[in-house]
Amino acid sequence: DAKTTQPNSMESNEEEPVHLPCNHSTISGTDYIHWYRQLPSQGPEYVIHGLTSNVNNRMASLAIAEDRKSSTLILHRATLRDAAVYYCILRDQGAQKLVFGQGTRLTINP
Amino acid sequence: DADVTQTPRNRITKTGKRIMLECSQTKGHDRMYWYRQDPGLGLRLIYYSFDVKDINKGEISDGYSVSRQAQAKFSLSLESAIPNQTALYFCATSETGQGKDQPQHFGDGTRLSIL
């Protein structure tokens, strides 16, 4: 499985945008970039995924570098409820498992 | 109501006991998965199923078995529990790929402690 690198922790303020980085220099052409988050005492929650183009949904935006070796999850206006561990995961379309690394623990200050 | 429901939410039991964890879903998805999460670590895949009676081993299947008798239900069994199986267990579902990469949807987990 291709490896991803994320900062261990980040901190931001409520109602401000948050940019969560992920490096994946060994990504292959068929790897999708997935983001999940895990709130305390809950299961992982799907956030967004993409292959080459930037993606937007109601939760977040995903910006993918042109060479695909890095990506950024953007929360446009953080709320206290966004405090969670965020996982950046590469998954080949044919693979069945999601390989969760350590993730980034995001703290949101009121 | 939750789309992916796991029961029980918490269980404490003794070494050597047989334990079954249940997962049911109302999403109508064909694919179901069992993962375990250990403190400070990511999730690891135990077993997965693409359809009723289809069973596939994940990366850490030893000591576990599963059953998929209906589309909506996927159960995980520990035939003879041991302390290092103490962990948080998650069930997940996804749609069939059909040329697209599909996200997985997780339950809220079962916290299992084996004494």
Tab-separated table of C-alpha atoms in Angstrom:
chain	number	residue	atom	x	y	z
A	1	ASP	CA	0.000	0.000	0.000
A	2	ALA	CA	1.286	3.453	-0.883
A	3	LYS	CA	2.188	5.519	2.156
A	4	THR	CA	0.771	8.868	3.250
A	5	THR	CA	2.348	11.407	5.591
A	6	GLN	CA	0.265	13.787	7.694
A	7	PRO	CA	1.105	16.114	10.584
A	8	ASN	CA	0.306	14.538	13.948
A	9	SER	CA	-1.809	17.462	15.083
A	10	MET	CA	-3.183	20.820	14.004
A	11	GLU	CA	-5.115	23.544	15.707
A	12	SER	CA	-7.498	26.134	14.333
A	13	ASN	CA	-10.201	28.522	15.434
A	14	GLU	CA	-13.923	28.215	15.073
A	15	GLU	CA	-15.396	29.766	11.916
A	16	GLU	CA	-11.995	29.906	10.192
A	17	PRO	CA	-10.903	27.763	7.231
A	18	VAL	CA	-8.702	24.751	7.900
A	19	HIS	CA	-6.226	23.240	5.448
A	20	LEU	CA	-5.128	19.701	6.294
A	21	PRO	CA	-2.122	18.553	4.240
A	22	CYS	CA	-1.213	15.061	3.095
A	23	ASN	CA	1.895	13.928	1.240
A	24	HIS	CA	1.806	10.785	-0.884
A	25	SER	CA	4.878	10.845	-3.097
A	26	THR	CA	4.634	7.133	-4.016
A	27	ILE	CA	1.047	7.326	-5.261
A	28	SER	CA	0.296	5.190	-8.301
A	29	GLY	CA	-1.858	6.150	-11.243
A	30	THR	CA	-4.820	4.070	-10.052
A	31	ASP	CA	-4.782	5.181	-6.398
A	32	TYR	CA	-7.751	7.205	-5.220
A	33	ILE	CA	-7.184	9.730	-2.412
A	34	HIS	CA	-9.694	9.256	0.381
A	35	TRP	CA	-10.290	11.317	3.503
A	36	TYR	CA	-12.097	9.998	6.539
A	37	ARG	CA	-12.465	11.460	9.995
A	38	GLN	CA	-13.115	9.880	13.361
A	39	LEU	CA	-14.857	11.792	16.107
A	40	PRO	CA	-14.408	10.644	19.715
A	41	SER	CA	-16.305	7.423	20.487
A	42	GLN	CA	-17.529	7.065	16.914
A	43	GLY	CA	-16.651	5.067	13.833
A	44	PRO	CA	-14.748	6.631	10.944
A	45	GLU	CA	-16.851	8.903	8.769
A	46	TYR	CA	-16.288	9.332	5.039
A	47	VAL	CA	-15.452	12.914	4.104
A	48	ILE	CA	-14.419	13.049	0.464
A	49	HIS	CA	-12.360	11.301	-2.196
A	50	GLY	CA	-10.894	12.027	-5.605
A	51	LEU	CA	-8.533	10.776	-8.281
A	52	THR	CA	-7.065	13.697	-10.222
A	53	SER	CA	-9.389	16.681	-10.188
A	54	ASN	CA	-10.320	18.838	-7.226
A	55	VAL	CA	-13.560	17.763	-5.570
A	56	ASN	CA	-16.187	19.566	-3.534
A	57	ASN	CA	-19.049	18.278	-1.416
A	58	ARG	CA	-21.188	19.576	1.422
A	59	MET	CA	-18.564	18.686	4.027
A	60	ALA	CA	-15.283	19.791	2.482
A	61	SER	CA	-13.130	20.367	-0.570
A	62	LEU	CA	-10.220	18.253	-1.760
A	63	ALA	CA	-7.397	19.971	-3.608
A	64	ILE	CA	-5.068	17.585	-5.443
A	65	ALA	CA	-1.654	18.717	-6.666
A	66	GLU	CA	-1.040	18.481	-10.376
A	67	ASP	CA	1.592	15.747	-9.888
A	68	ARG	CA	-0.747	14.022	-7.380
A	69	LYS	CA	2.060	13.701	-4.831
A	70	SER	CA	0.179	15.750	-2.281
A	71	SER	CA	-3.348	16.829	-1.457
A	72	THR	CA	-5.126	19.159	0.943
A	73	LEU	CA	-8.447	18.719	2.683
A	74	ILE	CA	-10.149	22.072	3.139
A	75	LEU	CA	-12.818	22.718	5.746
A	76	HIS	CA	-14.191	26.089	4.700
A	77	ARG	CA	-15.561	27.215	8.049
A	78	ALA	CA	-14.600	25.048	11.004
A	79	THR	CA	-17.025	24.333	13.807
A	80	LEU	CA	-16.389	22.699	17.166
A	81	ARG	CA	-17.968	19.553	15.747
A	82	ASP	CA	-15.115	19.276	13.241
A	83	ALA	CA	-12.666	18.383	16.003
A	84	ALA	CA	-11.582	14.848	15.094
A	85	VAL	CA	-8.738	12.714	13.783
A	86	TYR	CA	-8.524	13.108	9.997
A	87	TYR	CA	-7.123	10.264	7.920
A	88	CYS	CA	-5.717	10.599	4.409
A	89	ILE	CA	-5.800	7.196	2.701
A	90	LEU	CA	-4.710	5.978	-0.708
A	91	ARG	CA	-6.713	3.138	-2.140
A	92	ASP	CA	-6.338	1.359	-5.438
A	93	GLN	CA	-9.732	0.979	-7.083
A	94	GLY	CA	-9.420	-2.797	-6.960
A	95	ALA	CA	-8.396	-2.947	-3.301
A	96	GLN	CA	-10.879	-3.867	-0.624
A	97	LYS	CA	-9.334	-2.492	2.493
A	98	LEU	CA	-8.774	1.014	3.703
A	99	VAL	CA	-5.357	1.361	5.332
A	100	PHE	CA	-5.625	3.903	8.120
A	101	GLY	CA	-2.404	5.547	9.315
A	102	GLN	CA	-2.004	7.768	12.380
A	103	GLY	CA	-3.959	10.680	10.956
A	104	THR	CA	-4.003	14.336	12.036
A	105	ARG	CA	-5.716	15.247	15.280
A	106	LEU	CA	-7.536	18.522	14.620
A	107	THR	CA	-8.394	20.749	17.571
A	108	ILE	CA	-10.853	23.607	17.090
A	109	ASN	CA	-10.704	26.490	19.540
A	110	PRO	CA	-13.889	28.410	20.362
B	1	ASP	CA	-31.779	5.444	13.134
B	2	ALA	CA	-28.215	4.519	12.265
B	3	ASP	CA	-27.607	3.035	8.813
B	4	VAL	CA	-24.981	0.614	10.170
B	5	THR	CA	-25.777	-0.802	13.591
B	6	GLN	CA	-23.416	-2.813	15.736
B	7	THR	CA	-24.399	-4.859	18.773
B	8	PRO	CA	-23.393	-4.986	21.501
B	9	ARG	CA	-21.719	-1.582	21.922
B	10	ASN	CA	-19.639	-2.823	24.831
B	11	ARG	CA	-18.724	-6.310	26.015
B	12	ILE	CA	-16.491	-7.620	28.751
B	13	THR	CA	-15.784	-11.327	28.793
B	14	LYS	CA	-13.257	-13.914	29.912
B	15	THR	CA	-10.486	-15.718	28.092
B	16	GLY	CA	-11.697	-18.829	26.292
B	17	LYS	CA	-15.300	-17.695	25.829
B	18	ARG	CA	-17.008	-17.674	22.445
B	19	ILE	CA	-18.217	-14.234	21.418
B	20	MET	CA	-20.326	-13.005	18.535
B	21	LEU	CA	-20.499	-9.413	17.358
B	22	GLU	CA	-23.402	-8.466	15.116
B	23	CYS	CA	-23.637	-5.911	12.349
B	24	SER	CA	-26.777	-4.968	10.469
B	25	GLN	CA	-27.297	-2.327	7.778
B	26	THR	CA	-30.222	-0.582	6.154
B	27	LYS	CA	-28.220	0.944	3.306
B	28	GLY	CA	-28.833	-1.922	0.881
B	29	HIS	CA	-25.111	-2.303	0.227
B	30	ASP	CA	-23.685	-5.576	-1.037
B	31	ARG	CA	-20.253	-5.245	0.537
B	32	MET	CA	-19.560	-5.519	4.254
B	33	TYR	CA	-16.336	-5.414	6.270
B	34	TRP	CA	-15.018	-6.045	9.778
B	35	TYR	CA	-12.082	-4.018	11.120
B	36	ARG	CA	-10.389	-3.781	14.493
B	37	GLN	CA	-8.744	-0.700	15.978
B	38	ASP	CA	-6.136	-0.817	18.718
B	39	PRO	CA	-5.237	2.227	20.841
B	40	GLY	CA	-3.118	4.705	18.913
B	41	LEU	CA	-3.260	2.608	15.766
B	42	GLY	CA	-5.267	2.699	12.584
B	43	LEU	CA	-7.925	0.182	11.580
B	44	ARG	CA	-6.950	-3.253	10.275
B	45	LEU	CA	-9.191	-5.406	8.071
B	46	ILE	CA	-10.271	-8.775	9.525
B	47	TYR	CA	-12.761	-10.147	6.960
B	48	TYR	CA	-14.921	-8.817	4.146
B	49	SER	CA	-17.861	-10.040	2.085
B	50	PHE	CA	-19.078	-9.006	-1.370
B	51	ASP	CA	-22.429	-10.764	-1.188
B	52	VAL	CA	-24.435	-13.286	0.791
B	53	LYS	CA	-22.269	-16.323	1.642
B	54	ASP	CA	-19.179	-14.716	0.087
B	55	ILE	CA	-16.338	-14.577	2.633
B	56	ASN	CA	-12.806	-13.237	2.170
B	57	LYS	CA	-9.921	-13.006	4.623
B	58	GLY	CA	-8.376	-9.678	5.451
B	59	GLU	CA	-4.948	-9.030	6.865
B	60	ILE	CA	-5.591	-10.324	10.419
B	61	SER	CA	-8.194	-13.094	10.151
B	62	ASP	CA	-6.537	-15.652	12.477
B	63	GLY	CA	-8.680	-16.307	15.553
B	64	TYR	CA	-11.818	-14.893	13.934
B	65	SER	CA	-14.637	-16.218	11.761
B	66	VAL	CA	-17.565	-14.513	10.047
B	67	SER	CA	-20.987	-15.358	8.680
B	68	ARG	CA	-23.030	-13.601	5.975
B	69	GLN	CA	-26.413	-15.296	5.798
B	70	ALA	CA	-28.334	-12.244	4.614
B	71	GLN	CA	-27.461	-9.103	2.683
B	72	ALA	CA	-28.134	-6.872	5.667
B	73	LYS	CA	-26.229	-8.852	8.307
B	74	PHE	CA	-22.565	-9.716	8.837
B	75	SER	CA	-21.491	-11.307	12.110
B	76	LEU	CA	-18.004	-11.690	13.547
B	77	SER	CA	-17.144	-14.523	15.949
B	78	LEU	CA	-14.239	-15.101	18.264
B	79	GLU	CA	-14.316	-18.865	18.865
B	80	SER	CA	-12.057	-18.772	21.925
B	81	ALA	CA	-11.309	-15.230	22.998
B	82	ILE	CA	-7.829	-14.235	24.140
B	83	PRO	CA	-6.712	-10.981	25.823
B	84	ASN	CA	-4.857	-9.619	22.779
B	85	GLN	CA	-8.199	-9.530	20.953
B	86	THR	CA	-9.220	-6.696	23.264
B	87	ALA	CA	-9.911	-3.854	20.847
B	88	LEU	CA	-12.524	-1.636	19.245
B	89	TYR	CA	-14.303	-3.461	16.406
B	90	PHE	CA	-15.935	-1.691	13.481
B	91	CYS	CA	-18.279	-2.920	10.796
B	92	ALA	CA	-18.481	-1.070	7.485
B	93	THR	CA	-20.485	-1.296	4.258
B	94	SER	CA	-20.028	-0.066	0.719
B	95	GLU	CA	-21.729	-0.234	-2.623
B	96	THR	CA	-20.332	-2.374	-5.398
B	97	GLY	CA	-17.674	-0.428	-7.326
B	98	GLN	CA	-19.051	-0.554	-10.877
B	99	GLY	CA	-16.017	1.282	-12.192
B	100	LYS	CA	-16.012	3.866	-9.439
B	101	ASP	CA	-14.255	3.835	-6.098
B	102	GLN	CA	-16.938	3.685	-3.436
B	103	PRO	CA	-16.581	5.016	0.118
B	104	GLN	CA	-17.159	2.852	3.159
B	105	HIS	CA	-19.751	3.645	5.824
B	106	PHE	CA	-18.937	2.637	9.389
B	107	GLY	CA	-20.911	1.712	12.467
B	108	ASP	CA	-20.095	3.220	15.854
B	109	GLY	CA	-18.094	0.229	16.991
B	110	THR	CA	-18.098	-2.478	19.641
B	111	ARG	CA	-15.660	-2.077	22.504
B	112	LEU	CA	-14.540	-5.579	23.477
B	113	SER	CA	-12.502	-6.348	26.584
B	114	ILE	CA	-11.203	-9.843	27.269
B	115	LEU	CA	-9.946	-10.517	30.759
